[in-house]
């Protein structure tokens, strides 16, 4: 179960290799009021420099030197954020980063909770089970009414068959008795 999750996570993340003393830049556009979550980490725990600005390199929003970061913020206006990864090390570094869809997270008592798709799927499954159970109970009530009605009908047919069989038995008894009486008279 964990292996497919890791595979899907690797597909949804970006991985870049930055050569020594070089940088990698990308940008992402955000709408006003949109929540933003940015995660990145270096494979071997080596530090790198992360600079985030809104299009003007002189107005830096954040500048960090670390090996792992998770940033949460909200766009105050329509903006384009530029993310700059700088490798100040003498070795190449490999950085994994992702900008997950925050709308797929729900707010829990301790902050955002990943897996809203799982929660939504569970909710849909439970709703389907509830509807199925409700339909089953309705069908069971209809069946119970039909059984009660059929009970009276079955009693009527049972009594009809009983009296019909008694009538047939009496009729055959009288017919056989007549047959033997008529045979005896002839002798």
PDB file of C-alpha atoms in Angstrom:
ATOM      1  CA  UNK A   1       0.000   0.000   0.000  1.00  0.00           C
ATOM      2  CA  UNK A   2       2.837   2.363   0.840  1.00  0.00           C
ATOM      3  CA  UNK A   3       4.802   1.629  -2.348  1.00  0.00           C
ATOM      4  CA  UNK A   4       2.133   2.964  -4.778  1.00  0.00           C
ATOM      5  CA  UNK A   5       1.718   6.052  -2.557  1.00  0.00           C
ATOM      6  CA  UNK A   6       5.460   6.764  -2.699  1.00  0.00           C
ATOM      7  CA  UNK A   7       5.467   6.225  -6.465  1.00  0.00           C
ATOM      8  CA  UNK A   8       2.583   8.675  -6.946  1.00  0.00           C
ATOM      9  CA  UNK A   9       4.247  11.183  -4.608  1.00  0.00           C
ATOM     10  CA  UNK A  10       7.464  11.026  -6.643  1.00  0.00           C
ATOM     11  CA  UNK A  11       5.494  11.663  -9.835  1.00  0.00           C
ATOM     12  CA  UNK A  12       3.794  14.713  -8.325  1.00  0.00           C
ATOM     13  CA  UNK A  13       7.018  16.245  -6.995  1.00  0.00           C
ATOM     14  CA  UNK A  14       9.746  17.993  -8.873  1.00  0.00           C
ATOM     15  CA  UNK A  15      13.354  16.914  -8.576  1.00  0.00           C
ATOM     16  CA  UNK A  16      16.225  19.061  -9.734  1.00  0.00           C
ATOM     17  CA  UNK A  17      19.970  18.682  -9.628  1.00  0.00           C
ATOM     18  CA  UNK A  18      21.859  21.923  -9.125  1.00  0.00           C
ATOM     19  CA  UNK A  19      25.538  22.060  -9.977  1.00  0.00           C
ATOM     20  CA  UNK A  20      27.982  23.761  -7.573  1.00  0.00           C
ATOM     21  CA  UNK A  21      27.722  27.563  -7.358  1.00  0.00           C
ATOM     22  CA  UNK A  22      24.673  27.755  -9.629  1.00  0.00           C
ATOM     23  CA  UNK A  23      20.966  28.336  -9.184  1.00  0.00           C
ATOM     24  CA  UNK A  24      17.545  27.159 -10.368  1.00  0.00           C
ATOM     25  CA  UNK A  25      14.585  29.550 -10.718  1.00  0.00           C
ATOM     26  CA  UNK A  26      10.891  28.946 -11.311  1.00  0.00           C
ATOM     27  CA  UNK A  27       7.733  30.920 -10.662  1.00  0.00           C
ATOM     28  CA  UNK A  28       4.113  30.174  -9.880  1.00  0.00           C
ATOM     29  CA  UNK A  29       1.073  32.446 -10.150  1.00  0.00           C
ATOM     30  CA  UNK A  30      -1.409  32.696  -7.280  1.00  0.00           C
ATOM     31  CA  UNK A  31      -4.795  34.391  -7.019  1.00  0.00           C
ATOM     32  CA  UNK A  32      -5.862  36.669  -4.186  1.00  0.00           C
ATOM     33  CA  UNK A  33      -6.899  34.710  -1.093  1.00  0.00           C
ATOM     34  CA  UNK A  34      -5.365  31.462  -2.364  1.00  0.00           C
ATOM     35  CA  UNK A  35      -3.591  29.436   0.296  1.00  0.00           C
ATOM     36  CA  UNK A  36      -0.041  28.441  -0.598  1.00  0.00           C
ATOM     37  CA  UNK A  37       2.005  25.526   0.663  1.00  0.00           C
ATOM     38  CA  UNK A  38       5.553  24.934  -0.545  1.00  0.00           C
ATOM     39  CA  UNK A  39       7.730  21.992   0.503  1.00  0.00           C
ATOM     40  CA  UNK A  40      11.304  21.235  -0.488  1.00  0.00           C
ATOM     41  CA  UNK A  41      14.207  19.180   0.786  1.00  0.00           C
ATOM     42  CA  UNK A  42      17.709  18.125  -0.209  1.00  0.00           C
ATOM     43  CA  UNK A  43      18.435  14.388  -0.484  1.00  0.00           C
ATOM     44  CA  UNK A  44      21.624  14.278   1.570  1.00  0.00           C
ATOM     45  CA  UNK A  45      20.709  16.991   4.089  1.00  0.00           C
ATOM     46  CA  UNK A  46      23.105  19.539   2.567  1.00  0.00           C
ATOM     47  CA  UNK A  47      22.147  23.180   2.998  1.00  0.00           C
ATOM     48  CA  UNK A  48      21.051  25.313   0.059  1.00  0.00           C
ATOM     49  CA  UNK A  49      19.791  28.855  -0.183  1.00  0.00           C
ATOM     50  CA  UNK A  50      16.128  29.494  -0.982  1.00  0.00           C
ATOM     51  CA  UNK A  51      15.017  32.986  -1.984  1.00  0.00           C
ATOM     52  CA  UNK A  52      11.364  33.817  -2.622  1.00  0.00           C
ATOM     53  CA  UNK A  53      10.278  37.154  -4.097  1.00  0.00           C
ATOM     54  CA  UNK A  54       7.241  38.485  -5.939  1.00  0.00           C
ATOM     55  CA  UNK A  55       8.911  39.449  -9.202  1.00  0.00           C
ATOM     56  CA  UNK A  56      11.269  42.113  -7.884  1.00  0.00           C
ATOM     57  CA  UNK A  57      14.541  40.528  -6.672  1.00  0.00           C
ATOM     58  CA  UNK A  58      15.212  43.587  -4.469  1.00  0.00           C
ATOM     59  CA  UNK A  59      11.987  42.944  -2.502  1.00  0.00           C
ATOM     60  CA  UNK A  60      12.735  39.534  -1.064  1.00  0.00           C
ATOM     61  CA  UNK A  61       9.845  37.939   0.800  1.00  0.00           C
ATOM     62  CA  UNK A  62      11.977  35.251   2.366  1.00  0.00           C
ATOM     63  CA  UNK A  63      15.605  34.156   2.239  1.00  0.00           C
ATOM     64  CA  UNK A  64      16.573  30.901   3.947  1.00  0.00           C
ATOM     65  CA  UNK A  65      19.636  28.669   4.127  1.00  0.00           C
ATOM     66  CA  UNK A  66      18.599  25.154   5.072  1.00  0.00           C
ATOM     67  CA  UNK A  67      18.131  21.580   3.856  1.00  0.00           C
ATOM     68  CA  UNK A  68      14.369  21.206   4.402  1.00  0.00           C
ATOM     69  CA  UNK A  69      11.479  23.667   4.485  1.00  0.00           C
ATOM     70  CA  UNK A  70       7.681  23.748   4.518  1.00  0.00           C
ATOM     71  CA  UNK A  71       6.157  27.191   3.980  1.00  0.00           C
ATOM     72  CA  UNK A  72       2.502  28.140   4.428  1.00  0.00           C
ATOM     73  CA  UNK A  73       1.065  31.510   3.429  1.00  0.00           C
ATOM     74  CA  UNK A  74      -1.913  33.152   1.769  1.00  0.00           C
ATOM     75  CA  UNK A  75      -1.784  35.413  -1.288  1.00  0.00           C
ATOM     76  CA  UNK A  76      -2.913  38.931  -0.303  1.00  0.00           C
ATOM     77  CA  UNK A  77      -3.311  39.877  -3.980  1.00  0.00           C
ATOM     78  CA  UNK A  78      -2.869  38.304  -7.409  1.00  0.00           C
ATOM     79  CA  UNK A  79       0.844  37.598  -7.490  1.00  0.00           C
ATOM     80  CA  UNK A  80       3.603  35.693  -9.184  1.00  0.00           C
ATOM     81  CA  UNK A  81       6.074  34.197  -6.710  1.00  0.00           C
ATOM     82  CA  UNK A  82       9.598  33.442  -7.895  1.00  0.00           C
ATOM     83  CA  UNK A  83      11.444  30.601  -6.165  1.00  0.00           C
ATOM     84  CA  UNK A  84      15.251  30.644  -6.461  1.00  0.00           C
ATOM     85  CA  UNK A  85      17.334  27.690  -5.302  1.00  0.00           C
ATOM     86  CA  UNK A  86      21.040  28.538  -4.947  1.00  0.00           C
ATOM     87  CA  UNK A  87      23.711  25.900  -4.455  1.00  0.00           C
ATOM     88  CA  UNK A  88      26.595  27.448  -2.535  1.00  0.00           C
ATOM     89  CA  UNK A  89      28.236  24.059  -1.921  1.00  0.00           C
ATOM     90  CA  UNK A  90      31.185  22.590  -3.785  1.00  0.00           C
ATOM     91  CA  UNK A  91      29.136  19.471  -4.684  1.00  0.00           C
ATOM     92  CA  UNK A  92      25.999  19.058  -6.792  1.00  0.00           C
ATOM     93  CA  UNK A  93      22.804  18.793  -4.813  1.00  0.00           C
ATOM     94  CA  UNK A  94      19.473  17.167  -5.637  1.00  0.00           C
ATOM     95  CA  UNK A  95      16.396  19.002  -4.371  1.00  0.00           C
ATOM     96  CA  UNK A  96      12.851  17.661  -4.251  1.00  0.00           C
ATOM     97  CA  UNK A  97      10.115  20.276  -4.175  1.00  0.00           C
ATOM     98  CA  UNK A  98       6.364  20.409  -4.476  1.00  0.00           C
ATOM     99  CA  UNK A  99       3.506  22.879  -4.389  1.00  0.00           C
ATOM    100  CA  UNK A 100       0.617  20.628  -3.332  1.00  0.00           C
ATOM    101  CA  UNK A 101      -2.971  21.605  -4.030  1.00  0.00           C
ATOM    102  CA  UNK A 102      -3.994  23.132  -0.710  1.00  0.00           C
ATOM    103  CA  UNK A 103      -7.684  22.874  -1.624  1.00  0.00           C
ATOM    104  CA  UNK A 104      -7.287  19.128  -1.149  1.00  0.00           C
ATOM    105  CA  UNK A 105      -6.323  19.629   2.474  1.00  0.00           C
ATOM    106  CA  UNK A 106      -8.770  20.187   5.269  1.00  0.00           C
ATOM    107  CA  UNK A 107      -8.190  22.274   8.357  1.00  0.00           C
ATOM    108  CA  UNK A 108      -7.936  20.193  11.476  1.00  0.00           C
ATOM    109  CA  UNK A 109      -7.585  21.394  15.052  1.00  0.00           C
ATOM    110  CA  UNK A 110      -3.775  21.313  14.719  1.00  0.00           C
ATOM    111  CA  UNK A 111      -3.512  22.822  11.220  1.00  0.00           C
ATOM    112  CA  UNK A 112      -3.946  21.517   7.697  1.00  0.00           C
ATOM    113  CA  UNK A 113      -4.613  17.802   7.283  1.00  0.00           C
ATOM    114  CA  UNK A 114      -3.465  16.036   4.123  1.00  0.00           C
ATOM    115  CA  UNK A 115      -5.684  13.553   2.357  1.00  0.00           C
ATOM    116  CA  UNK A 116      -8.925  15.389   1.718  1.00  0.00           C
ATOM    117  CA  UNK A 117      -9.395  13.061  -1.254  1.00  0.00           C
ATOM    118  CA  UNK A 118      -9.319  10.154   1.180  1.00  0.00           C
ATOM    119  CA  UNK A 119     -11.736  11.928   3.513  1.00  0.00           C
ATOM    120  CA  UNK A 120     -14.049  12.819   0.613  1.00  0.00           C
ATOM    121  CA  UNK A 121     -13.885   9.253  -0.680  1.00  0.00           C
ATOM    122  CA  UNK A 122     -14.662   7.924   2.796  1.00  0.00           C
ATOM    123  CA  UNK A 123     -17.540  10.394   3.106  1.00  0.00           C
ATOM    124  CA  UNK A 124     -18.953   9.298  -0.278  1.00  0.00           C
ATOM    125  CA  UNK A 125     -18.577   5.650   0.677  1.00  0.00           C
ATOM    126  CA  UNK A 126     -20.370   6.203   3.983  1.00  0.00           C
ATOM    127  CA  UNK A 127     -23.142   8.157   2.237  1.00  0.00           C
ATOM    128  CA  UNK A 128     -23.544   5.328  -0.285  1.00  0.00           C
ATOM    129  CA  UNK A 129     -23.689   2.791   2.542  1.00  0.00           C
ATOM    130  CA  UNK A 130     -26.270   4.944   4.343  1.00  0.00           C
ATOM    131  CA  UNK A 131     -28.447   5.228   1.209  1.00  0.00           C
ATOM    132  CA  UNK A 132     -28.121   1.493   0.531  1.00  0.00           C
ATOM    133  CA  UNK A 133     -29.035   0.685   4.132  1.00  0.00           C
ATOM    134  CA  UNK A 134     -32.008   3.058   3.997  1.00  0.00           C
ATOM    135  CA  UNK A 135     -33.238   1.416   0.759  1.00  0.00           C
ATOM    136  CA  UNK A 136     -32.729  -2.027   2.271  1.00  0.00           C
ATOM    137  CA  UNK A 137     -34.766  -1.096   5.359  1.00  0.00           C
ATOM    138  CA  UNK A 138     -37.554   0.322   3.152  1.00  0.00           C
ATOM    139  CA  UNK A 139     -37.615  -2.896   1.103  1.00  0.00           C
ATOM    140  CA  UNK A 140     -37.633  -4.939   4.305  1.00  0.00           C
ATOM    141  CA  UNK A 141     -40.656  -2.996   5.624  1.00  0.00           C
ATOM    142  CA  UNK A 142     -42.498  -3.555   2.326  1.00  0.00           C
ATOM    143  CA  UNK A 143     -41.592  -7.244   2.481  1.00  0.00           C
ATOM    144  CA  UNK A 144     -42.890  -7.464   6.066  1.00  0.00           C
ATOM    145  CA  UNK A 145     -46.233  -5.914   5.011  1.00  0.00           C
ATOM    146  CA  UNK A 146     -46.450  -8.314   2.065  1.00  0.00           C
ATOM    147  CA  UNK A 147     -45.746 -11.261   4.375  1.00  0.00           C
ATOM    148  CA  UNK A 148     -48.513 -10.126   6.767  1.00  0.00           C
ATOM    149  CA  UNK A 149     -50.956  -9.777   3.875  1.00  0.00           C
ATOM    150  CA  UNK A 150     -49.833 -13.087   2.415  1.00  0.00           C
ATOM    151  CA  UNK A 151     -50.309 -14.741   5.814  1.00  0.00           C
ATOM    152  CA  UNK A 152     -54.063 -14.120   5.641  1.00  0.00           C
ATOM    153  CA  UNK A 153     -54.164 -15.157   1.995  1.00  0.00           C
ATOM    154  CA  UNK A 154     -52.183 -18.318   2.726  1.00  0.00           C
ATOM    155  CA  UNK A 155     -54.542 -19.156   5.618  1.00  0.00           C
ATOM    156  CA  UNK A 156     -57.502 -18.762   3.237  1.00  0.00           C
ATOM    157  CA  UNK A 157     -55.884 -21.043   0.615  1.00  0.00           C
ATOM    158  CA  UNK A 158     -54.933 -23.584   3.305  1.00  0.00           C
ATOM    159  CA  UNK A 159     -58.508 -23.712   4.602  1.00  0.00           C
ATOM    160  CA  UNK A 160     -59.856 -23.916   1.037  1.00  0.00           C
ATOM    161  CA  UNK A 161     -57.508 -26.813   0.232  1.00  0.00           C
ATOM    162  CA  UNK A 162     -58.319 -28.568   3.512  1.00  0.00           C
ATOM    163  CA  UNK A 163     -62.088 -28.392   2.980  1.00  0.00           C
ATOM    164  CA  UNK A 164     -61.711 -29.247  -0.695  1.00  0.00           C
ATOM    165  CA  UNK A 165     -59.682 -32.361   0.220  1.00  0.00           C
ATOM    166  CA  UNK A 166     -62.254 -33.313   2.882  1.00  0.00           C
ATOM    167  CA  UNK A 167     -65.016 -32.886   0.295  1.00  0.00           C
ATOM    168  CA  UNK A 168     -63.090 -35.016  -2.243  1.00  0.00           C
ATOM    169  CA  UNK A 169     -62.438 -37.698   0.384  1.00  0.00           C
ATOM    170  CA  UNK A 170     -66.141 -37.808   1.344  1.00  0.00           C
ATOM    171  CA  UNK A 171     -67.159 -37.852  -2.320  1.00  0.00           C
ATOM    172  CA  UNK A 172     -64.776 -40.738  -3.146  1.00  0.00           C
ATOM    173  CA  UNK A 173     -65.814 -42.582   0.001  1.00  0.00           C
ATOM    174  CA  UNK A 174     -69.487 -42.318  -0.933  1.00  0.00           C
ATOM    175  CA  UNK A 175     -68.745 -43.247  -4.542  1.00  0.00           C
ATOM    176  CA  UNK A 176     -66.753 -46.356  -3.546  1.00  0.00           C
ATOM    177  CA  UNK A 177     -69.406 -47.366  -0.991  1.00  0.00           C
ATOM    178  CA  UNK A 178     -72.066 -47.041  -3.729  1.00  0.00           C
ATOM    179  CA  UNK A 179     -69.959 -49.137  -6.064  1.00  0.00           C
ATOM    180  CA  UNK A 180     -69.611 -51.960  -3.523  1.00  0.00           C
ATOM    181  CA  UNK A 181     -73.324 -51.819  -2.644  1.00  0.00           C
ATOM    182  CA  UNK A 182     -74.323 -52.030  -6.247  1.00  0.00           C
ATOM    183  CA  UNK A 183     -71.908 -54.962  -6.827  1.00  0.00           C
ATOM    184  CA  UNK A 184     -73.292 -56.780  -3.785  1.00  0.00           C
ATOM    185  CA  UNK A 185     -76.867 -56.433  -4.913  1.00  0.00           C
ATOM    186  CA  UNK A 186     -76.072 -57.908  -8.270  1.00  0.00           C
ATOM    187  CA  UNK A 187     -74.620 -61.020  -6.754  1.00  0.00           C
TER     188      UNK A 187
END
